[in-house]
Amino acid sequence: MAKTLFAIILLALNLVNAEQSFAAAPKKPLTWSELSAEEREVLAPLESHWTDMTTSRKNKWVGIARKYKTLRPTEQENVKARMAEWASLTPTDRQSARNRFKNLEKMPPDKKVKLADKWVEYQQLTESEREELRAAARSNQGKQQKAPNPKALP
Amino acid sequence: MSENVFGKKIRSALRDVPELSSDIAARLEESRARAVGIHATSWVSAVSRTGNSQEAAFALFRDFPLPRLLLPTIALIVGLLTIQSLKQIQTAEEIEEIDTAVLTGDLPLDAYIDAGFDAWLRRSSR
């Protein structure tokens, strides 16, 4: 029994060590000059934001920069064009955007392919119509936050 | 004077006593039983009983509650830390994946930022 427990502890410690090495989390914040020339070129729109970023965000961007050369040309253009705007969003707005992305991903394929068309339709609405929809979305979100969580403990 | 020598002196002194009163004898018997109980869990006793230091270690582990609890507690803490570490890594990887998809996708950023678009999709699907 004791031998089994020792083995479990040693295995778990090795696993934690291996996973941390795999994640390659730096022990100190990554400075701009520590990036490779290629990474700096890809992440150039973020240079002014770099010192304000947390280590986890920097790691994320470095991961994206490393994938950059595997992207299609249109995808590479999109990344470069959107990077600075994305980085300048508040953490709450970024998380809301991620949640919307995840919801859209759950749509059936026949509706997903029409999303670009739906965006065009939405852009053709008047500003007051769009504002009304935003207000409805905010009100809906408020109701969802106030509603009791059925999974919450009594 | 070592404990063993002192113990031997007491033993020989007690052997020479002709008769003890019943209450003294009872107290001595109780003390003896307690001492034997403690001795039975000692390392020396464990080794002499088992004749093997590894077996003696397991005997001590079995007899003392604290070492018995310590190892499973350590295993539990290490297990929980492992799970937390893996969850953090998984969250970081998920965020990277989502951000890459948002940045490279066909829809502009505003489609994900604008809450009105979400409401528009729900309304137009009715």
PDB file of C-alpha atoms in Angstrom:
ATOM      1  CA  MET A   1       0.000   0.000   0.000  1.00  0.00           C
ATOM      2  CA  ALA A   2       2.776   2.477   0.993  1.00  0.00           C
ATOM      3  CA  LYS A   3       4.817   1.499  -2.069  1.00  0.00           C
ATOM      4  CA  THR A   4       1.760   2.139  -4.284  1.00  0.00           C
ATOM      5  CA  LEU A   5       1.220   5.557  -2.729  1.00  0.00           C
ATOM      6  CA  PHE A   6       4.897   6.481  -3.164  1.00  0.00           C
ATOM      7  CA  ALA A   7       4.659   5.460  -6.813  1.00  0.00           C
ATOM      8  CA  ILE A   8       1.523   7.581  -7.292  1.00  0.00           C
ATOM      9  CA  ILE A   9       3.208  10.625  -5.702  1.00  0.00           C
ATOM     10  CA  LEU A  10       6.322  10.237  -7.863  1.00  0.00           C
ATOM     11  CA  LEU A  11       4.229   9.807 -11.013  1.00  0.00           C
ATOM     12  CA  ALA A  12       2.098  12.872 -10.215  1.00  0.00           C
ATOM     13  CA  LEU A  13       5.173  15.006  -9.538  1.00  0.00           C
ATOM     14  CA  ASN A  14       6.719  13.902 -12.835  1.00  0.00           C
ATOM     15  CA  LEU A  15       3.463  14.614 -14.625  1.00  0.00           C
ATOM     16  CA  VAL A  16       3.241  18.140 -13.208  1.00  0.00           C
ATOM     17  CA  ASN A  17       6.850  18.758 -14.155  1.00  0.00           C
ATOM     18  CA  ALA A  18       6.366  17.409 -17.679  1.00  0.00           C
ATOM     19  CA  GLU A  19       3.175  19.392 -18.265  1.00  0.00           C
ATOM     20  CA  GLN A  20       4.807  22.595 -17.066  1.00  0.00           C
ATOM     21  CA  SER A  21       7.767  21.991 -19.373  1.00  0.00           C
ATOM     22  CA  PHE A  22       5.384  21.287 -22.250  1.00  0.00           C
ATOM     23  CA  ALA A  23       3.474  24.479 -21.589  1.00  0.00           C
ATOM     24  CA  ALA A  24       6.882  26.249 -21.578  1.00  0.00           C
ATOM     25  CA  ALA A  25       5.619  28.873 -19.139  1.00  0.00           C
ATOM     26  CA  PRO A  26       8.446  31.354 -18.620  1.00  0.00           C
ATOM     27  CA  LYS A  27       9.517  31.909 -15.066  1.00  0.00           C
ATOM     28  CA  LYS A  28       9.714  35.689 -15.611  1.00  0.00           C
ATOM     29  CA  PRO A  29       7.726  37.993 -17.910  1.00  0.00           C
ATOM     30  CA  LEU A  30       8.823  37.815 -21.571  1.00  0.00           C
ATOM     31  CA  THR A  31      10.248  41.138 -22.750  1.00  0.00           C
ATOM     32  CA  TRP A  32       9.862  42.379 -26.320  1.00  0.00           C
ATOM     33  CA  SER A  33      13.600  42.018 -26.975  1.00  0.00           C
ATOM     34  CA  GLU A  34      13.490  38.363 -25.888  1.00  0.00           C
ATOM     35  CA  LEU A  35      11.167  37.494 -28.791  1.00  0.00           C
ATOM     36  CA  SER A  36      12.701  36.128 -31.966  1.00  0.00           C
ATOM     37  CA  ALA A  37      12.937  38.439 -34.986  1.00  0.00           C
ATOM     38  CA  GLU A  38      10.160  36.454 -36.680  1.00  0.00           C
ATOM     39  CA  GLU A  39       7.879  36.734 -33.635  1.00  0.00           C
ATOM     40  CA  ARG A  40       8.551  40.485 -33.384  1.00  0.00           C
ATOM     41  CA  GLU A  41       7.657  40.914 -37.046  1.00  0.00           C
ATOM     42  CA  VAL A  42       4.322  39.089 -36.643  1.00  0.00           C
ATOM     43  CA  LEU A  43       3.479  40.793 -33.360  1.00  0.00           C
ATOM     44  CA  ALA A  44       4.626  44.274 -34.446  1.00  0.00           C
ATOM     45  CA  PRO A  45       1.110  45.798 -33.996  1.00  0.00           C
ATOM     46  CA  LEU A  46       1.313  44.812 -30.325  1.00  0.00           C
ATOM     47  CA  GLU A  47       4.676  46.351 -29.497  1.00  0.00           C
ATOM     48  CA  SER A  48       3.153  49.351 -27.712  1.00  0.00           C
ATOM     49  CA  HIS A  49       0.854  47.048 -25.671  1.00  0.00           C
ATOM     50  CA  TRP A  50       3.543  44.478 -24.838  1.00  0.00           C
ATOM     51  CA  THR A  51       4.824  45.786 -21.493  1.00  0.00           C
ATOM     52  CA  ASP A  52       1.265  46.093 -20.128  1.00  0.00           C
ATOM     53  CA  MET A  53       0.373  42.475 -20.907  1.00  0.00           C
ATOM     54  CA  THR A  54       0.317  39.699 -18.357  1.00  0.00           C
ATOM     55  CA  THR A  55       2.674  36.753 -18.864  1.00  0.00           C
ATOM     56  CA  SER A  56      -0.201  34.457 -19.836  1.00  0.00           C
ATOM     57  CA  ARG A  57      -1.353  36.889 -22.571  1.00  0.00           C
ATOM     58  CA  LYS A  58       2.194  37.210 -23.888  1.00  0.00           C
ATOM     59  CA  ASN A  59       2.478  33.421 -24.005  1.00  0.00           C
ATOM     60  CA  LYS A  60      -0.764  33.258 -25.919  1.00  0.00           C
ATOM     61  CA  TRP A  61       0.426  35.786 -28.521  1.00  0.00           C
ATOM     62  CA  VAL A  62       3.754  34.024 -28.894  1.00  0.00           C
ATOM     63  CA  GLY A  63       1.783  30.821 -29.549  1.00  0.00           C
ATOM     64  CA  ILE A  64      -0.227  32.604 -32.243  1.00  0.00           C
ATOM     65  CA  ALA A  65       2.942  34.073 -33.768  1.00  0.00           C
ATOM     66  CA  ARG A  66       4.447  30.596 -33.990  1.00  0.00           C
ATOM     67  CA  LYS A  67       1.372  29.313 -35.847  1.00  0.00           C
ATOM     68  CA  TYR A  68       1.396  32.331 -38.182  1.00  0.00           C
ATOM     69  CA  LYS A  69       3.442  30.778 -40.982  1.00  0.00           C
ATOM     70  CA  THR A  70       1.043  27.790 -41.112  1.00  0.00           C
ATOM     71  CA  LEU A  71      -1.932  30.097 -41.826  1.00  0.00           C
ATOM     72  CA  ARG A  72      -3.338  30.838 -45.255  1.00  0.00           C
ATOM     73  CA  PRO A  73      -2.487  34.286 -46.717  1.00  0.00           C
ATOM     74  CA  THR A  74      -6.028  35.654 -46.041  1.00  0.00           C
ATOM     75  CA  GLU A  75      -5.838  34.391 -42.470  1.00  0.00           C
ATOM     76  CA  GLN A  76      -2.428  36.005 -42.010  1.00  0.00           C
ATOM     77  CA  GLU A  77      -3.830  39.321 -43.269  1.00  0.00           C
ATOM     78  CA  ASN A  78      -6.781  39.047 -40.888  1.00  0.00           C
ATOM     79  CA  VAL A  79      -4.499  38.380 -37.924  1.00  0.00           C
ATOM     80  CA  LYS A  80      -2.311  41.377 -38.658  1.00  0.00           C
ATOM     81  CA  ALA A  81      -5.300  43.651 -39.258  1.00  0.00           C
ATOM     82  CA  ARG A  82      -7.206  42.606 -36.125  1.00  0.00           C
ATOM     83  CA  MET A  83      -4.415  42.036 -33.637  1.00  0.00           C
ATOM     84  CA  ALA A  84      -4.080  45.575 -32.280  1.00  0.00           C
ATOM     85  CA  GLU A  85      -7.823  46.084 -31.921  1.00  0.00           C
ATOM     86  CA  TRP A  86      -8.201  42.737 -30.127  1.00  0.00           C
ATOM     87  CA  ALA A  87      -5.349  43.538 -27.754  1.00  0.00           C
ATOM     88  CA  SER A  88      -6.859  46.938 -26.922  1.00  0.00           C
ATOM     89  CA  LEU A  89     -10.224  45.462 -25.830  1.00  0.00           C
ATOM     90  CA  THR A  90     -10.928  45.168 -22.128  1.00  0.00           C
ATOM     91  CA  PRO A  91     -10.567  41.650 -20.656  1.00  0.00           C
ATOM     92  CA  THR A  92     -14.368  41.571 -20.185  1.00  0.00           C
ATOM     93  CA  ASP A  93     -15.012  42.437 -23.834  1.00  0.00           C
ATOM     94  CA  ARG A  94     -12.507  39.836 -24.978  1.00  0.00           C
ATOM     95  CA  GLN A  95     -14.133  37.173 -22.826  1.00  0.00           C
ATOM     96  CA  SER A  96     -17.617  38.166 -24.078  1.00  0.00           C
ATOM     97  CA  ALA A  97     -16.326  37.875 -27.644  1.00  0.00           C
ATOM     98  CA  ARG A  98     -14.870  34.433 -26.894  1.00  0.00           C
ATOM     99  CA  ASN A  99     -18.175  33.299 -25.404  1.00  0.00           C
ATOM    100  CA  ARG A 100     -20.033  34.523 -28.517  1.00  0.00           C
ATOM    101  CA  PHE A 101     -17.544  32.697 -30.708  1.00  0.00           C
ATOM    102  CA  LYS A 102     -18.145  29.472 -28.773  1.00  0.00           C
ATOM    103  CA  ASN A 103     -21.922  29.910 -29.128  1.00  0.00           C
ATOM    104  CA  LEU A 104     -21.636  30.520 -32.864  1.00  0.00           C
ATOM    105  CA  GLU A 105     -19.479  27.428 -33.215  1.00  0.00           C
ATOM    106  CA  LYS A 106     -22.332  25.375 -31.781  1.00  0.00           C
ATOM    107  CA  MET A 107     -24.677  26.450 -34.591  1.00  0.00           C
ATOM    108  CA  PRO A 108     -25.706  23.819 -37.122  1.00  0.00           C
ATOM    109  CA  PRO A 109     -23.401  23.833 -40.182  1.00  0.00           C
ATOM    110  CA  ASP A 110     -26.146  25.055 -42.542  1.00  0.00           C
ATOM    111  CA  LYS A 111     -26.599  28.186 -40.398  1.00  0.00           C
ATOM    112  CA  LYS A 112     -22.888  28.678 -39.766  1.00  0.00           C
ATOM    113  CA  VAL A 113     -22.097  29.057 -43.448  1.00  0.00           C
ATOM    114  CA  LYS A 114     -24.618  31.899 -43.640  1.00  0.00           C
ATOM    115  CA  LEU A 115     -23.087  33.902 -40.793  1.00  0.00           C
ATOM    116  CA  ALA A 116     -21.169  36.202 -43.115  1.00  0.00           C
ATOM    117  CA  ASP A 117     -24.455  36.999 -44.941  1.00  0.00           C
ATOM    118  CA  LYS A 118     -26.197  37.579 -41.630  1.00  0.00           C
ATOM    119  CA  TRP A 119     -23.472  40.070 -40.695  1.00  0.00           C
ATOM    120  CA  VAL A 120     -24.050  41.947 -43.928  1.00  0.00           C
ATOM    121  CA  GLU A 121     -27.824  42.023 -43.185  1.00  0.00           C
ATOM    122  CA  TYR A 122     -27.122  43.324 -39.694  1.00  0.00           C
ATOM    123  CA  GLN A 123     -24.878  46.084 -41.055  1.00  0.00           C
ATOM    124  CA  GLN A 124     -27.736  47.178 -43.347  1.00  0.00           C
ATOM    125  CA  LEU A 125     -30.013  47.888 -40.388  1.00  0.00           C
ATOM    126  CA  THR A 126     -30.250  51.464 -39.216  1.00  0.00           C
ATOM    127  CA  GLU A 127     -28.151  52.533 -36.242  1.00  0.00           C
ATOM    128  CA  SER A 128     -31.289  52.857 -34.071  1.00  0.00           C
ATOM    129  CA  GLU A 129     -32.351  49.313 -34.987  1.00  0.00           C
ATOM    130  CA  ARG A 130     -28.902  48.024 -34.086  1.00  0.00           C
ATOM    131  CA  GLU A 131     -28.991  49.972 -30.831  1.00  0.00           C
ATOM    132  CA  GLU A 132     -32.383  48.456 -30.002  1.00  0.00           C
ATOM    133  CA  LEU A 133     -30.943  44.983 -30.558  1.00  0.00           C
ATOM    134  CA  ARG A 134     -27.965  45.793 -28.334  1.00  0.00           C
ATOM    135  CA  ALA A 135     -30.303  46.992 -25.595  1.00  0.00           C
ATOM    136  CA  ALA A 136     -32.360  43.797 -25.927  1.00  0.00           C
ATOM    137  CA  ALA A 137     -29.163  41.724 -25.679  1.00  0.00           C
ATOM    138  CA  ARG A 138     -28.038  43.636 -22.561  1.00  0.00           C
ATOM    139  CA  SER A 139     -31.456  43.234 -20.960  1.00  0.00           C
ATOM    140  CA  ASN A 140     -31.435  39.527 -21.762  1.00  0.00           C
ATOM    141  CA  GLN A 141     -27.955  39.168 -20.310  1.00  0.00           C
ATOM    142  CA  GLY A 142     -29.063  40.972 -17.141  1.00  0.00           C
ATOM    143  CA  LYS A 143     -32.020  38.599 -16.729  1.00  0.00           C
ATOM    144  CA  GLN A 144     -29.740  35.589 -17.158  1.00  0.00           C
ATOM    145  CA  GLN A 145     -27.351  36.893 -14.499  1.00  0.00           C
ATOM    146  CA  LYS A 146     -30.195  37.531 -12.018  1.00  0.00           C
ATOM    147  CA  ALA A 147     -31.926  34.197 -12.602  1.00  0.00           C
ATOM    148  CA  PRO A 148     -31.208  31.671  -9.859  1.00  0.00           C
ATOM    149  CA  ASN A 149     -28.754  29.009 -10.887  1.00  0.00           C
ATOM    150  CA  PRO A 150     -30.572  25.678 -10.747  1.00  0.00           C
ATOM    151  CA  LYS A 151     -27.250  23.968 -10.065  1.00  0.00           C
ATOM    152  CA  ALA A 152     -26.422  26.236  -7.104  1.00  0.00           C
ATOM    153  CA  LEU A 153     -26.407  24.634  -3.693  1.00  0.00           C
ATOM    154  CA  PRO A 154     -29.238  25.630  -1.357  1.00  0.00           C
TER     155      PRO A 154
ATOM    156  CA  MET B   1      22.820   5.627  33.863  1.00  0.00           C
ATOM    157  CA  SER B   2      21.054   4.286  30.810  1.00  0.00           C
ATOM    158  CA  GLU B   3      17.370   3.448  30.746  1.00  0.00           C
ATOM    159  CA  ASN B   4      18.068  -0.261  30.426  1.00  0.00           C
ATOM    160  CA  VAL B   5      20.441  -0.351  33.389  1.00  0.00           C
ATOM    161  CA  PHE B   6      17.958   1.587  35.524  1.00  0.00           C
ATOM    162  CA  GLY B   7      15.196  -0.774  34.443  1.00  0.00           C
ATOM    163  CA  LYS B   8      17.263  -3.781  35.392  1.00  0.00           C
ATOM    164  CA  LYS B   9      17.973  -2.336  38.828  1.00  0.00           C
ATOM    165  CA  ILE B  10      14.252  -1.816  39.448  1.00  0.00           C
ATOM    166  CA  ARG B  11      13.469  -5.318  38.230  1.00  0.00           C
ATOM    167  CA  SER B  12      15.999  -6.922  40.575  1.00  0.00           C
ATOM    168  CA  ALA B  13      14.731  -4.760  43.447  1.00  0.00           C
ATOM    169  CA  LEU B  14      11.162  -5.867  42.785  1.00  0.00           C
ATOM    170  CA  ARG B  15      12.220  -9.524  42.569  1.00  0.00           C
ATOM    171  CA  ASP B  16      13.674  -9.286  46.068  1.00  0.00           C
ATOM    172  CA  VAL B  17      10.502  -7.905  47.609  1.00  0.00           C
ATOM    173  CA  PRO B  18       8.684 -10.823  49.389  1.00  0.00           C
ATOM    174  CA  GLU B  19       5.157  -9.692  48.888  1.00  0.00           C
ATOM    175  CA  LEU B  20       3.419  -6.591  47.582  1.00  0.00           C
ATOM    176  CA  SER B  21       0.078  -5.232  48.685  1.00  0.00           C
ATOM    177  CA  SER B  22      -2.727  -5.771  46.185  1.00  0.00           C
ATOM    178  CA  ASP B  23      -3.113  -2.114  45.208  1.00  0.00           C
ATOM    179  CA  ILE B  24       0.616  -1.699  44.616  1.00  0.00           C
ATOM    180  CA  ALA B  25       0.662  -4.900  42.627  1.00  0.00           C
ATOM    181  CA  ALA B  26      -2.301  -3.654  40.563  1.00  0.00           C
ATOM    182  CA  ARG B  27      -0.609  -0.332  39.864  1.00  0.00           C
ATOM    183  CA  LEU B  28       2.599  -2.078  38.913  1.00  0.00           C
ATOM    184  CA  GLU B  29       0.710  -4.420  36.626  1.00  0.00           C
ATOM    185  CA  GLU B  30      -1.019  -1.463  34.955  1.00  0.00           C
ATOM    186  CA  SER B  31       2.286   0.360  34.479  1.00  0.00           C
ATOM    187  CA  ARG B  32       3.869  -2.802  33.140  1.00  0.00           C
ATOM    188  CA  ALA B  33       1.055  -3.289  30.633  1.00  0.00           C
ATOM    189  CA  ARG B  34       1.385   0.322  29.499  1.00  0.00           C
ATOM    190  CA  ALA B  35       5.137   0.027  29.156  1.00  0.00           C
ATOM    191  CA  VAL B  36       4.813  -3.227  27.215  1.00  0.00           C
ATOM    192  CA  GLY B  37       2.302  -1.601  24.928  1.00  0.00           C
ATOM    193  CA  ILE B  38       4.646   1.304  24.204  1.00  0.00           C
ATOM    194  CA  HIS B  39       7.580  -1.029  23.750  1.00  0.00           C
ATOM    195  CA  ALA B  40       5.622  -3.149  21.337  1.00  0.00           C
ATOM    196  CA  THR B  41       5.386  -0.217  18.921  1.00  0.00           C
ATOM    197  CA  SER B  42       8.990   0.873  19.213  1.00  0.00           C
ATOM    198  CA  TRP B  43      11.427   0.404  16.363  1.00  0.00           C
ATOM    199  CA  VAL B  44      13.702  -1.957  18.312  1.00  0.00           C
ATOM    200  CA  SER B  45      10.774  -4.134  19.197  1.00  0.00           C
ATOM    201  CA  ALA B  46       9.523  -4.045  15.619  1.00  0.00           C
ATOM    202  CA  VAL B  47      12.885  -5.153  14.283  1.00  0.00           C
ATOM    203  CA  SER B  48      13.300  -7.829  16.931  1.00  0.00           C
ATOM    204  CA  ARG B  49       9.803  -9.095  16.238  1.00  0.00           C
ATOM    205  CA  THR B  50      10.084  -9.151  12.471  1.00  0.00           C
ATOM    206  CA  GLY B  51      13.802  -9.728  12.143  1.00  0.00           C
ATOM    207  CA  ASN B  52      13.725  -7.437   9.115  1.00  0.00           C
ATOM    208  CA  SER B  53      14.056  -3.620   8.996  1.00  0.00           C
ATOM    209  CA  GLN B  54      11.704  -3.270   6.020  1.00  0.00           C
ATOM    210  CA  GLU B  55       9.010  -5.317   7.700  1.00  0.00           C
ATOM    211  CA  ALA B  56       9.613  -3.354  10.911  1.00  0.00           C
ATOM    212  CA  ALA B  57       9.018  -0.100   9.014  1.00  0.00           C
ATOM    213  CA  PHE B  58       5.698  -1.420   7.706  1.00  0.00           C
ATOM    214  CA  ALA B  59       4.858  -2.638  11.230  1.00  0.00           C
ATOM    215  CA  LEU B  60       5.440   0.874  12.621  1.00  0.00           C
ATOM    216  CA  PHE B  61       3.455   2.361   9.771  1.00  0.00           C
ATOM    217  CA  ARG B  62       0.618   0.053  10.587  1.00  0.00           C
ATOM    218  CA  ASP B  63       0.709   0.752  14.329  1.00  0.00           C
ATOM    219  CA  PHE B  64       1.026   4.579  14.272  1.00  0.00           C
ATOM    220  CA  PRO B  65      -1.944   6.493  12.870  1.00  0.00           C
ATOM    221  CA  LEU B  66       0.100   9.601  11.912  1.00  0.00           C
ATOM    222  CA  PRO B  67       2.382   8.060   9.230  1.00  0.00           C
ATOM    223  CA  ARG B  68      -0.629   6.128   7.977  1.00  0.00           C
ATOM    224  CA  LEU B  69      -2.501   9.385   7.355  1.00  0.00           C
ATOM    225  CA  LEU B  70       0.495  11.366   6.132  1.00  0.00           C
ATOM    226  CA  LEU B  71       1.142   9.457   2.914  1.00  0.00           C
ATOM    227  CA  PRO B  72      -2.435   9.461   1.615  1.00  0.00           C
ATOM    228  CA  THR B  73      -2.696  13.158   2.542  1.00  0.00           C
ATOM    229  CA  ILE B  74       0.453  13.957   0.557  1.00  0.00           C
ATOM    230  CA  ALA B  75      -0.855  11.865  -2.340  1.00  0.00           C
ATOM    231  CA  LEU B  76      -4.179  13.740  -2.225  1.00  0.00           C
ATOM    232  CA  ILE B  77      -2.499  17.183  -2.172  1.00  0.00           C
ATOM    233  CA  VAL B  78      -0.159  16.274  -5.026  1.00  0.00           C
ATOM    234  CA  GLY B  79      -3.126  14.872  -6.969  1.00  0.00           C
ATOM    235  CA  LEU B  80      -5.159  18.065  -6.513  1.00  0.00           C
ATOM    236  CA  LEU B  81      -2.186  20.231  -7.532  1.00  0.00           C
ATOM    237  CA  THR B  82      -1.738  18.088 -10.634  1.00  0.00           C
ATOM    238  CA  ILE B  83      -5.391  18.472 -11.593  1.00  0.00           C
ATOM    239  CA  GLN B  84      -5.233  22.245 -11.086  1.00  0.00           C
ATOM    240  CA  SER B  85      -2.044  22.530 -13.111  1.00  0.00           C
ATOM    241  CA  LEU B  86      -3.537  20.528 -15.970  1.00  0.00           C
ATOM    242  CA  LYS B  87      -6.739  22.634 -15.899  1.00  0.00           C
ATOM    243  CA  GLN B  88      -4.733  25.870 -16.125  1.00  0.00           C
ATOM    244  CA  ILE B  89      -2.788  24.537 -19.083  1.00  0.00           C
ATOM    245  CA  GLN B  90      -6.010  23.403 -20.751  1.00  0.00           C
ATOM    246  CA  THR B  91      -7.602  26.857 -20.240  1.00  0.00           C
ATOM    247  CA  ALA B  92      -4.550  28.629 -21.678  1.00  0.00           C
ATOM    248  CA  GLU B  93      -4.567  26.331 -24.723  1.00  0.00           C
ATOM    249  CA  GLU B  94      -8.302  26.841 -25.227  1.00  0.00           C
ATOM    250  CA  ILE B  95      -7.915  30.638 -25.110  1.00  0.00           C
ATOM    251  CA  GLU B  96      -5.088  30.513 -27.657  1.00  0.00           C
ATOM    252  CA  GLU B  97      -7.187  28.343 -29.957  1.00  0.00           C
ATOM    253  CA  ILE B  98     -10.255  30.595 -29.711  1.00  0.00           C
ATOM    254  CA  ASP B  99      -8.271  33.799 -30.182  1.00  0.00           C
ATOM    255  CA  THR B 100      -6.547  32.350 -33.242  1.00  0.00           C
ATOM    256  CA  ALA B 101      -9.930  31.398 -34.702  1.00  0.00           C
ATOM    257  CA  VAL B 102     -11.432  34.828 -33.951  1.00  0.00           C
ATOM    258  CA  LEU B 103      -8.449  36.623 -35.469  1.00  0.00           C
ATOM    259  CA  THR B 104      -8.261  34.472 -38.599  1.00  0.00           C
ATOM    260  CA  GLY B 105     -11.960  33.836 -39.221  1.00  0.00           C
ATOM    261  CA  ASP B 106     -14.264  35.118 -41.921  1.00  0.00           C
ATOM    262  CA  LEU B 107     -16.267  37.313 -39.569  1.00  0.00           C
ATOM    263  CA  PRO B 108     -14.787  40.647 -38.489  1.00  0.00           C
ATOM    264  CA  LEU B 109     -14.067  41.269 -34.802  1.00  0.00           C
ATOM    265  CA  ASP B 110     -17.126  43.489 -34.500  1.00  0.00           C
ATOM    266  CA  ALA B 111     -19.356  40.467 -35.131  1.00  0.00           C
ATOM    267  CA  TYR B 112     -18.109  38.994 -31.858  1.00  0.00           C
ATOM    268  CA  ILE B 113     -17.903  42.277 -29.972  1.00  0.00           C
ATOM    269  CA  ASP B 114     -21.325  43.655 -30.954  1.00  0.00           C
ATOM    270  CA  ALA B 115     -24.032  42.183 -28.688  1.00  0.00           C
ATOM    271  CA  GLY B 116     -26.651  43.410 -31.162  1.00  0.00           C
ATOM    272  CA  PHE B 117     -25.502  40.889 -33.779  1.00  0.00           C
ATOM    273  CA  ASP B 118     -26.148  38.076 -31.325  1.00  0.00           C
ATOM    274  CA  ALA B 119     -29.680  39.378 -30.754  1.00  0.00           C
ATOM    275  CA  TRP B 120     -30.147  39.774 -34.537  1.00  0.00           C
ATOM    276  CA  LEU B 121     -29.211  36.137 -35.134  1.00  0.00           C
ATOM    277  CA  ARG B 122     -31.671  34.954 -32.492  1.00  0.00           C
ATOM    278  CA  ARG B 123     -34.454  37.155 -33.842  1.00  0.00           C
ATOM    279  CA  SER B 124     -33.905  36.233 -37.463  1.00  0.00           C
ATOM    280  CA  SER B 125     -33.835  32.505 -36.719  1.00  0.00           C
ATOM    281  CA  ARG B 126     -37.389  32.572 -35.293  1.00  0.00           C
TER     282      ARG B 126
END
